[in-house]
mmCIF file with all atom_site columns, C-alpha atoms in Angstrom:
data_model
loop_
_atom_site.group_PDB
_atom_site.id
_atom_site.type_symbol
_atom_site.label_atom_id
_atom_site.label_alt_id
_atom_site.label_comp_id
_atom_site.label_asym_id
_atom_site.label_entity_id
_atom_site.label_seq_id
_atom_site.pdbx_PDB_ins_code
_atom_site.Cartn_x
_atom_site.Cartn_y
_atom_site.Cartn_z
_atom_site.occupancy
_atom_site.B_iso_or_equiv
_atom_site.pdbx_formal_charge
_atom_site.auth_seq_id
_atom_site.auth_comp_id
_atom_site.auth_asym_id
_atom_site.auth_atom_id
_atom_site.pdbx_PDB_model_num
ATOM 1   C CA . MET A 1 1   ? -6.621 -3.454  -34.977 1.00 0.00 ? 1   MET A CA 1
ATOM 2   C CA . GLU A 1 2   ? -5.531 0.442   -34.827 1.00 0.00 ? 2   GLU A CA 1
ATOM 3   C CA . PHE A 1 3   ? -1.738 1.159   -34.232 1.00 0.00 ? 3   PHE A CA 1
ATOM 4   C CA . ASN A 1 4   ? -3.016 3.432   -31.365 1.00 0.00 ? 4   ASN A CA 1
ATOM 5   C CA . ASP A 1 5   ? -4.586 0.162   -29.789 1.00 0.00 ? 5   ASP A CA 1
ATOM 6   C CA . ILE A 1 6   ? -1.131 -2.034  -30.123 1.00 0.00 ? 6   ILE A CA 1
ATOM 7   C CA . TYR A 1 7   ? 0.522  0.991   -28.481 1.00 0.00 ? 7   TYR A CA 1
ATOM 8   C CA . LEU A 1 8   ? -1.920 0.665   -25.703 1.00 0.00 ? 8   LEU A CA 1
ATOM 9   C CA . TYR A 1 9   ? -2.148 -3.095  -25.524 1.00 0.00 ? 9   TYR A CA 1
ATOM 10  C CA . THR A 1 10  ? 1.603  -3.544  -25.355 1.00 0.00 ? 10  THR A CA 1
ATOM 11  C CA . LEU A 1 11  ? 2.345  -0.969  -22.839 1.00 0.00 ? 11  LEU A CA 1
ATOM 12  C CA . ASN A 1 12  ? -0.415 -2.495  -20.662 1.00 0.00 ? 12  ASN A CA 1
ATOM 13  C CA . MET A 1 13  ? 1.242  -6.119  -21.143 1.00 0.00 ? 13  MET A CA 1
ATOM 14  C CA . ALA A 1 14  ? 4.824  -4.070  -20.041 1.00 0.00 ? 14  ALA A CA 1
ATOM 15  C CA . VAL A 1 15  ? 2.819  -2.562  -17.049 1.00 0.00 ? 15  VAL A CA 1
ATOM 16  C CA . VAL A 1 16  ? 1.778  -6.154  -15.723 1.00 0.00 ? 16  VAL A CA 1
ATOM 17  C CA . VAL A 1 17  ? 5.366  -7.775  -16.118 1.00 0.00 ? 17  VAL A CA 1
ATOM 18  C CA . VAL A 1 18  ? 6.664  -4.422  -14.118 1.00 0.00 ? 18  VAL A CA 1
ATOM 19  C CA . PHE A 1 19  ? 3.937  -5.522  -11.463 1.00 0.00 ? 19  PHE A CA 1
ATOM 20  C CA . ILE A 1 20  ? 5.745  -8.908  -11.128 1.00 0.00 ? 20  ILE A CA 1
ATOM 21  C CA . GLY A 1 21  ? 8.859  -7.259  -10.786 1.00 0.00 ? 21  GLY A CA 1
ATOM 22  C CA . ALA A 1 22  ? 7.657  -5.239  -8.135  1.00 0.00 ? 22  ALA A CA 1
ATOM 23  C CA . LEU A 1 23  ? 6.025  -7.445  -5.746  1.00 0.00 ? 23  LEU A CA 1
ATOM 24  C CA . ILE A 1 24  ? 9.799  -9.436  -6.125  1.00 0.00 ? 24  ILE A CA 1
ATOM 25  C CA . GLY A 1 25  ? 11.802 -6.288  -5.589  1.00 0.00 ? 25  GLY A CA 1
ATOM 26  C CA . CYS A 1 26  ? 9.383  -6.548  -2.217  1.00 0.00 ? 26  CYS A CA 1
ATOM 27  C CA . VAL A 1 27  ? 11.373 -9.506  -0.955  1.00 0.00 ? 27  VAL A CA 1
ATOM 28  C CA . ILE A 1 28  ? 14.499 -8.975  -2.931  1.00 0.00 ? 28  ILE A CA 1
ATOM 29  C CA . PRO A 1 29  ? 15.761 -5.375  -1.862  1.00 0.00 ? 29  PRO A CA 1
ATOM 30  C CA . VAL A 1 30  ? 18.235 -4.764  -5.027  1.00 0.00 ? 30  VAL A CA 1
ATOM 31  C CA . ILE A 1 31  ? 14.755 -4.260  -6.868  1.00 0.00 ? 31  ILE A CA 1
ATOM 32  C CA . PRO A 1 32  ? 12.988 -1.384  -5.894  1.00 0.00 ? 32  PRO A CA 1
ATOM 33  C CA . GLY A 1 33  ? 9.738  -2.749  -5.932  1.00 0.00 ? 33  GLY A CA 1
ATOM 34  C CA . PRO A 1 34  ? 7.167  -0.105  -5.137  1.00 0.00 ? 34  PRO A CA 1
ATOM 35  C CA . THR A 1 35  ? 9.270  2.752   -7.311  1.00 0.00 ? 35  THR A CA 1
ATOM 36  C CA . MET A 1 36  ? 9.221  0.336   -10.455 1.00 0.00 ? 36  MET A CA 1
ATOM 37  C CA . LEU A 1 37  ? 5.691  0.048   -9.662  1.00 0.00 ? 37  LEU A CA 1
ATOM 38  C CA . ALA A 1 38  ? 5.041  4.127   -9.319  1.00 0.00 ? 38  ALA A CA 1
ATOM 39  C CA . VAL A 1 39  ? 7.156  5.246   -12.479 1.00 0.00 ? 39  VAL A CA 1
ATOM 40  C CA . MET A 1 40  ? 5.430  2.584   -14.097 1.00 0.00 ? 40  MET A CA 1
ATOM 41  C CA . VAL A 1 41  ? 2.201  4.275   -13.635 1.00 0.00 ? 41  VAL A CA 1
ATOM 42  C CA . LEU A 1 42  ? 3.926  7.693   -14.234 1.00 0.00 ? 42  LEU A CA 1
ATOM 43  C CA . ILE A 1 43  ? 4.764  6.464   -17.893 1.00 0.00 ? 43  ILE A CA 1
ATOM 44  C CA . HIS A 1 44  ? 1.070  5.025   -18.677 1.00 0.00 ? 44  HIS A CA 1
ATOM 45  C CA . LYS A 1 45  ? 0.029  8.436   -17.310 1.00 0.00 ? 45  LYS A CA 1
ATOM 46  C CA . LEU A 1 46  ? 1.827  10.117  -19.743 1.00 0.00 ? 46  LEU A CA 1
ATOM 47  C CA . CYS A 1 47  ? 1.257  8.528   -22.752 1.00 0.00 ? 47  CYS A CA 1
ATOM 48  C CA . PHE A 1 48  ? -2.360 7.502   -22.102 1.00 0.00 ? 48  PHE A CA 1
ATOM 49  C CA . SER A 1 49  ? -3.293 10.627  -20.164 1.00 0.00 ? 49  SER A CA 1
ATOM 50  C CA . GLU A 1 50  ? -6.987 10.374  -20.582 1.00 0.00 ? 50  GLU A CA 1
ATOM 51  C CA . ILE A 1 51  ? -7.418 6.704   -19.155 1.00 0.00 ? 51  ILE A CA 1
ATOM 52  C CA . LEU A 1 52  ? -5.993 7.329   -15.849 1.00 0.00 ? 52  LEU A CA 1
ATOM 53  C CA . PRO A 1 53  ? -6.241 10.360  -12.539 1.00 0.00 ? 53  PRO A CA 1
ATOM 54  C CA . TRP A 1 54  ? -3.466 11.681  -11.602 1.00 0.00 ? 54  TRP A CA 1
ATOM 55  C CA . GLY A 1 55  ? -4.857 11.414  -8.362  1.00 0.00 ? 55  GLY A CA 1
ATOM 56  C CA . VAL A 1 56  ? -3.555 7.840   -8.491  1.00 0.00 ? 56  VAL A CA 1
ATOM 57  C CA . VAL A 1 57  ? -0.421 8.661   -9.674  1.00 0.00 ? 57  VAL A CA 1
ATOM 58  C CA . VAL A 1 58  ? 0.037  11.148  -6.675  1.00 0.00 ? 58  VAL A CA 1
ATOM 59  C CA . PHE A 1 59  ? -1.283 8.130   -4.337  1.00 0.00 ? 59  PHE A CA 1
ATOM 60  C CA . CYS A 1 60  ? 1.256  5.886   -6.033  1.00 0.00 ? 60  CYS A CA 1
ATOM 61  C CA . ALA A 1 61  ? 4.181  8.329   -5.401  1.00 0.00 ? 61  ALA A CA 1
ATOM 62  C CA . ILE A 1 62  ? 3.027  8.966   -2.397  1.00 0.00 ? 62  ILE A CA 1
ATOM 63  C CA . ILE A 1 63  ? 2.783  5.892   -1.587  1.00 0.00 ? 63  ILE A CA 1
ATOM 64  C CA . ALA A 1 64  ? 6.444  4.449   -3.074  1.00 0.00 ? 64  ALA A CA 1
ATOM 65  C CA . CYS A 1 65  ? 7.798  6.776   -0.908  1.00 0.00 ? 65  CYS A CA 1
ATOM 66  C CA . LEU A 1 66  ? 6.028  5.716   2.245   1.00 0.00 ? 66  LEU A CA 1
ATOM 67  C CA . THR A 1 67  ? 7.533  2.499   1.651   1.00 0.00 ? 67  THR A CA 1
ATOM 68  C CA . GLN A 1 68  ? 11.145 3.456   1.176   1.00 0.00 ? 68  GLN A CA 1
ATOM 69  C CA . VAL A 1 69  ? 10.896 5.202   4.706   1.00 0.00 ? 69  VAL A CA 1
ATOM 70  C CA . GLY A 1 70  ? 9.284  2.474   6.373   1.00 0.00 ? 70  GLY A CA 1
ATOM 71  C CA . ASP A 1 71  ? 11.471 -0.105  4.878   1.00 0.00 ? 71  ASP A CA 1
ATOM 72  C CA . PHE A 1 72  ? 14.141 2.031   7.692   1.00 0.00 ? 72  PHE A CA 1
ATOM 73  C CA . LEU A 1 73  ? 12.538 2.796   9.604   1.00 0.00 ? 73  LEU A CA 1
ATOM 74  C CA . LEU A 1 74  ? 10.506 -0.351  10.590  1.00 0.00 ? 74  LEU A CA 1
ATOM 75  C CA . SER A 1 75  ? 14.033 -2.083  11.386  1.00 0.00 ? 75  SER A CA 1
ATOM 76  C CA . TRP A 1 76  ? 15.107 0.511   14.003  1.00 0.00 ? 76  TRP A CA 1
ATOM 77  C CA . LEU A 1 77  ? 11.342 0.550   15.795  1.00 0.00 ? 77  LEU A CA 1
ATOM 78  C CA . GLY A 1 78  ? 11.972 -3.176  15.739  1.00 0.00 ? 78  GLY A CA 1
ATOM 79  C CA . ALA A 1 79  ? 15.169 -3.187  17.478  1.00 0.00 ? 79  ALA A CA 1
ATOM 80  C CA . LYS A 1 80  ? 14.168 -0.358  19.743  1.00 0.00 ? 80  LYS A CA 1
ATOM 81  C CA . LYS A 1 81  ? 10.728 -2.512  20.895  1.00 0.00 ? 81  LYS A CA 1
ATOM 82  C CA . TYR A 1 82  ? 12.755 -5.111  21.819  1.00 0.00 ? 82  TYR A CA 1
ATOM 83  C CA . GLY A 1 83  ? 15.054 -3.173  23.796  1.00 0.00 ? 83  GLY A CA 1
ATOM 84  C CA . ALA A 1 84  ? 17.355 -1.979  21.828  1.00 0.00 ? 84  ALA A CA 1
ATOM 85  C CA . THR A 1 85  ? 19.720 1.871   22.613  1.00 0.00 ? 85  THR A CA 1
ATOM 86  C CA . TRP A 1 86  ? 19.792 3.977   20.282  1.00 0.00 ? 86  TRP A CA 1
ATOM 87  C CA . ARG A 1 87  ? 22.727 2.222   19.118  1.00 0.00 ? 87  ARG A CA 1
ATOM 88  C CA . GLY A 1 88  ? 21.608 -0.984  18.314  1.00 0.00 ? 88  GLY A CA 1
ATOM 89  C CA . ALA A 1 89  ? 18.208 0.843   16.432  1.00 0.00 ? 89  ALA A CA 1
ATOM 90  C CA . VAL A 1 90  ? 21.155 2.564   14.382  1.00 0.00 ? 90  VAL A CA 1
ATOM 91  C CA . GLY A 1 91  ? 23.033 -0.742  13.640  1.00 0.00 ? 91  GLY A CA 1
ATOM 92  C CA . ALA A 1 92  ? 19.914 -2.093  12.375  1.00 0.00 ? 92  ALA A CA 1
ATOM 93  C CA . VAL A 1 93  ? 19.467 0.726   9.739   1.00 0.00 ? 93  VAL A CA 1
ATOM 94  C CA . ILE A 1 94  ? 22.862 0.704   8.782   1.00 0.00 ? 94  ILE A CA 1
ATOM 95  C CA . GLY A 1 95  ? 22.567 -3.522  8.935   1.00 0.00 ? 95  GLY A CA 1
ATOM 96  C CA . SER A 1 96  ? 19.658 -2.646  6.199   1.00 0.00 ? 96  SER A CA 1
ATOM 97  C CA . VAL A 1 97  ? 22.081 0.241   4.429   1.00 0.00 ? 97  VAL A CA 1
ATOM 98  C CA . VAL A 1 98  ? 24.744 -2.430  4.122   1.00 0.00 ? 98  VAL A CA 1
ATOM 99  C CA . ALA A 1 99  ? 22.540 -5.670  3.168   1.00 0.00 ? 99  ALA A CA 1
ATOM 100 C CA . ILE A 1 100 ? 21.888 -3.938  -0.009  1.00 0.00 ? 100 ILE A CA 1
ATOM 101 C CA . PHE A 1 101 ? 25.441 -4.535  -1.422  1.00 0.00 ? 101 PHE A CA 1
ATOM 102 C CA . ILE A 1 102 ? 26.047 -6.879  -0.529  1.00 0.00 ? 102 ILE A CA 1
ATOM 103 C CA . PRO A 1 103 ? 24.976 -10.422 -2.097  1.00 0.00 ? 103 PRO A CA 1
ATOM 104 C CA . PRO A 1 104 ? 22.615 -12.980 -2.513  1.00 0.00 ? 104 PRO A CA 1
ATOM 105 C CA . GLN A 1 105 ? 20.247 -9.760  -0.945  1.00 0.00 ? 105 GLN A CA 1
ATOM 106 C CA . PHE A 1 106 ? 17.853 -11.945 0.025   1.00 0.00 ? 106 PHE A CA 1
ATOM 107 C CA . ILE A 1 107 ? 19.393 -13.876 2.831   1.00 0.00 ? 107 ILE A CA 1
ATOM 108 C CA . THR A 1 108 ? 21.641 -10.350 3.639   1.00 0.00 ? 108 THR A CA 1
ATOM 109 C CA . ILE A 1 109 ? 18.659 -8.078  4.166   1.00 0.00 ? 109 ILE A CA 1
ATOM 110 C CA . PHE A 1 110 ? 17.333 -10.493 6.867   1.00 0.00 ? 110 PHE A CA 1
ATOM 111 C CA . VAL A 1 111 ? 20.916 -10.946 8.159   1.00 0.00 ? 111 VAL A CA 1
ATOM 112 C CA . PHE A 1 112 ? 22.255 -7.731  8.640   1.00 0.00 ? 112 PHE A CA 1
ATOM 113 C CA . PRO A 1 113 ? 19.787 -6.125  10.358  1.00 0.00 ? 113 PRO A CA 1
ATOM 114 C CA . PHE A 1 114 ? 20.802 -8.725  12.841  1.00 0.00 ? 114 PHE A CA 1
ATOM 115 C CA . ILE A 1 115 ? 23.838 -8.987  13.173  1.00 0.00 ? 115 ILE A CA 1
ATOM 116 C CA . PHE A 1 116 ? 24.447 -5.068  12.886  1.00 0.00 ? 116 PHE A CA 1
ATOM 117 C CA . ALA A 1 117 ? 21.836 -4.317  15.626  1.00 0.00 ? 117 ALA A CA 1
ATOM 118 C CA . LEU A 1 118 ? 23.210 -7.377  17.671  1.00 0.00 ? 118 LEU A CA 1
ATOM 119 C CA . GLY A 1 119 ? 26.956 -6.191  17.315  1.00 0.00 ? 119 GLY A CA 1
ATOM 120 C CA . PHE A 1 120 ? 26.156 -1.855  17.820  1.00 0.00 ? 120 PHE A CA 1
ATOM 121 C CA . GLU A 1 121 ? 23.952 -2.997  20.674  1.00 0.00 ? 121 GLU A CA 1
ATOM 122 C CA . TYR A 1 122 ? 26.657 -5.371  22.234  1.00 0.00 ? 122 TYR A CA 1
ATOM 123 C CA . ILE A 1 123 ? 28.764 -2.597  22.064  1.00 0.00 ? 123 ILE A CA 1
ATOM 124 C CA . ALA A 1 124 ? 27.056 0.068   23.688  1.00 0.00 ? 124 ALA A CA 1
ATOM 125 C CA . CYS A 1 125 ? 26.111 -2.357  26.898  1.00 0.00 ? 125 CYS A CA 1
ATOM 126 C CA . SER A 1 126 ? 27.960 -5.291  26.786  1.00 0.00 ? 126 SER A CA 1
ATOM 127 C CA . ASP A 1 127 ? 25.608 -7.846  27.195  1.00 0.00 ? 127 ASP A CA 1
ATOM 128 C CA . PHE A 1 128 ? 25.153 -10.572 24.800  1.00 0.00 ? 128 PHE A CA 1
ATOM 129 C CA . ASN A 1 129 ? 21.514 -11.683 25.896  1.00 0.00 ? 129 ASN A CA 1
ATOM 130 C CA . LYS A 1 130 ? 20.010 -7.983  25.651  1.00 0.00 ? 130 LYS A CA 1
ATOM 131 C CA . SER A 1 131 ? 22.412 -7.608  22.205  1.00 0.00 ? 131 SER A CA 1
ATOM 132 C CA . VAL A 1 132 ? 20.924 -11.337 21.032  1.00 0.00 ? 132 VAL A CA 1
ATOM 133 C CA . LYS A 1 133 ? 16.915 -9.497  21.740  1.00 0.00 ? 133 LYS A CA 1
ATOM 134 C CA . ALA A 1 134 ? 17.764 -6.258  20.183  1.00 0.00 ? 134 ALA A CA 1
ATOM 135 C CA . GLY A 1 135 ? 19.156 -8.287  16.611  1.00 0.00 ? 135 GLY A CA 1
ATOM 136 C CA . TRP A 1 136 ? 16.075 -10.321 17.070  1.00 0.00 ? 136 TRP A CA 1
ATOM 137 C CA . GLY A 1 137 ? 13.871 -7.273  16.686  1.00 0.00 ? 137 GLY A CA 1
ATOM 138 C CA . ALA A 1 138 ? 15.782 -5.909  14.339  1.00 0.00 ? 138 ALA A CA 1
ATOM 139 C CA . PHE A 1 139 ? 15.048 -8.967  12.001  1.00 0.00 ? 139 PHE A CA 1
ATOM 140 C CA . LEU A 1 140 ? 11.770 -8.818  12.463  1.00 0.00 ? 140 LEU A CA 1
ATOM 141 C CA . GLY A 1 141 ? 11.176 -4.991  12.350  1.00 0.00 ? 141 GLY A CA 1
ATOM 142 C CA . GLY A 1 142 ? 12.470 -6.555  8.483   1.00 0.00 ? 142 GLY A CA 1
ATOM 143 C CA . ILE A 1 143 ? 10.115 -9.141  7.977   1.00 0.00 ? 143 ILE A CA 1
ATOM 144 C CA . ILE A 1 144 ? 6.953  -6.586  8.949   1.00 0.00 ? 144 ILE A CA 1
ATOM 145 C CA . ALA A 1 145 ? 8.823  -4.386  6.420   1.00 0.00 ? 145 ALA A CA 1
ATOM 146 C CA . MET A 1 146 ? 8.794  -7.030  3.699   1.00 0.00 ? 146 MET A CA 1
ATOM 147 C CA . VAL A 1 147 ? 5.167  -7.647  4.488   1.00 0.00 ? 147 VAL A CA 1
ATOM 148 C CA . PHE A 1 148 ? 4.063  -4.050  4.506   1.00 0.00 ? 148 PHE A CA 1
ATOM 149 C CA . LYS A 1 149 ? 5.549  -3.416  1.003   1.00 0.00 ? 149 LYS A CA 1
ATOM 150 C CA . VAL A 1 150 ? 3.546  -6.575  -0.732  1.00 0.00 ? 150 VAL A CA 1
ATOM 151 C CA . ILE A 1 151 ? 0.456  -4.636  0.879   1.00 0.00 ? 151 ILE A CA 1
ATOM 152 C CA . CYS A 1 152 ? 1.911  -1.427  -0.588  1.00 0.00 ? 152 CYS A CA 1
ATOM 153 C CA . CYS A 1 153 ? 1.832  -2.717  -4.048  1.00 0.00 ? 153 CYS A CA 1
ATOM 154 C CA . PHE A 1 154 ? -1.084 -4.505  -3.872  1.00 0.00 ? 154 PHE A CA 1
ATOM 155 C CA . ALA A 1 155 ? -2.541 -1.164  -2.837  1.00 0.00 ? 155 ALA A CA 1
ATOM 156 C CA . MET A 1 156 ? -1.030 0.264   -6.282  1.00 0.00 ? 156 MET A CA 1
ATOM 157 C CA . ILE A 1 157 ? -1.911 -2.676  -8.026  1.00 0.00 ? 157 ILE A CA 1
ATOM 158 C CA . VAL A 1 158 ? -5.218 -2.243  -7.390  1.00 0.00 ? 158 VAL A CA 1
ATOM 159 C CA . ALA A 1 159 ? -5.413 1.275   -7.577  1.00 0.00 ? 159 ALA A CA 1
ATOM 160 C CA . PHE A 1 160 ? -4.502 1.568   -11.420 1.00 0.00 ? 160 PHE A CA 1
ATOM 161 C CA . THR A 1 161 ? -6.491 -1.490  -12.477 1.00 0.00 ? 161 THR A CA 1
ATOM 162 C CA . MET A 1 162 ? -9.271 -0.449  -11.138 1.00 0.00 ? 162 MET A CA 1
ATOM 163 C CA . TYR A 1 163 ? -8.489 2.668   -14.387 1.00 0.00 ? 163 TYR A CA 1
ATOM 164 C CA . VAL A 1 164 ? -7.096 0.551   -16.375 1.00 0.00 ? 164 VAL A CA 1
ATOM 165 C CA . PHE A 1 165 ? -8.340 -3.207  -16.796 1.00 0.00 ? 165 PHE A CA 1
#
């Protein structure tokens, strides 16, 4: 086995580990799963330029950017869909951002958008039932965002593996 083969084998094993970490990162918000995946695809391209076309790298970068935007946007849209004012929707986004920094993130990423949307909506309209409904929408938006990230990661993994493995 030549050095180049060992190098390729090692890099491919690192890619598989990053794939697993990226999928975990779709659920745990501290780990930027789709971004990790896109960076690993770029590293693979830079190390073995003849294997992977640039189109796959660009595709993965675009998908990673979309997941970052979608993560916050879906909480916003979830709150708005369930009748939140702009204040409740902003609360959902702020809750998503704050949840990144408060452990345990697996729990706070779902609870904080709900709490912040509820709180901001209650400040805006003083109707607790409407506020709970807005919080519920933010919670559902967060769940949909998580599913969206998992689907996007699988799309990147499929695009990568079509050329490499």
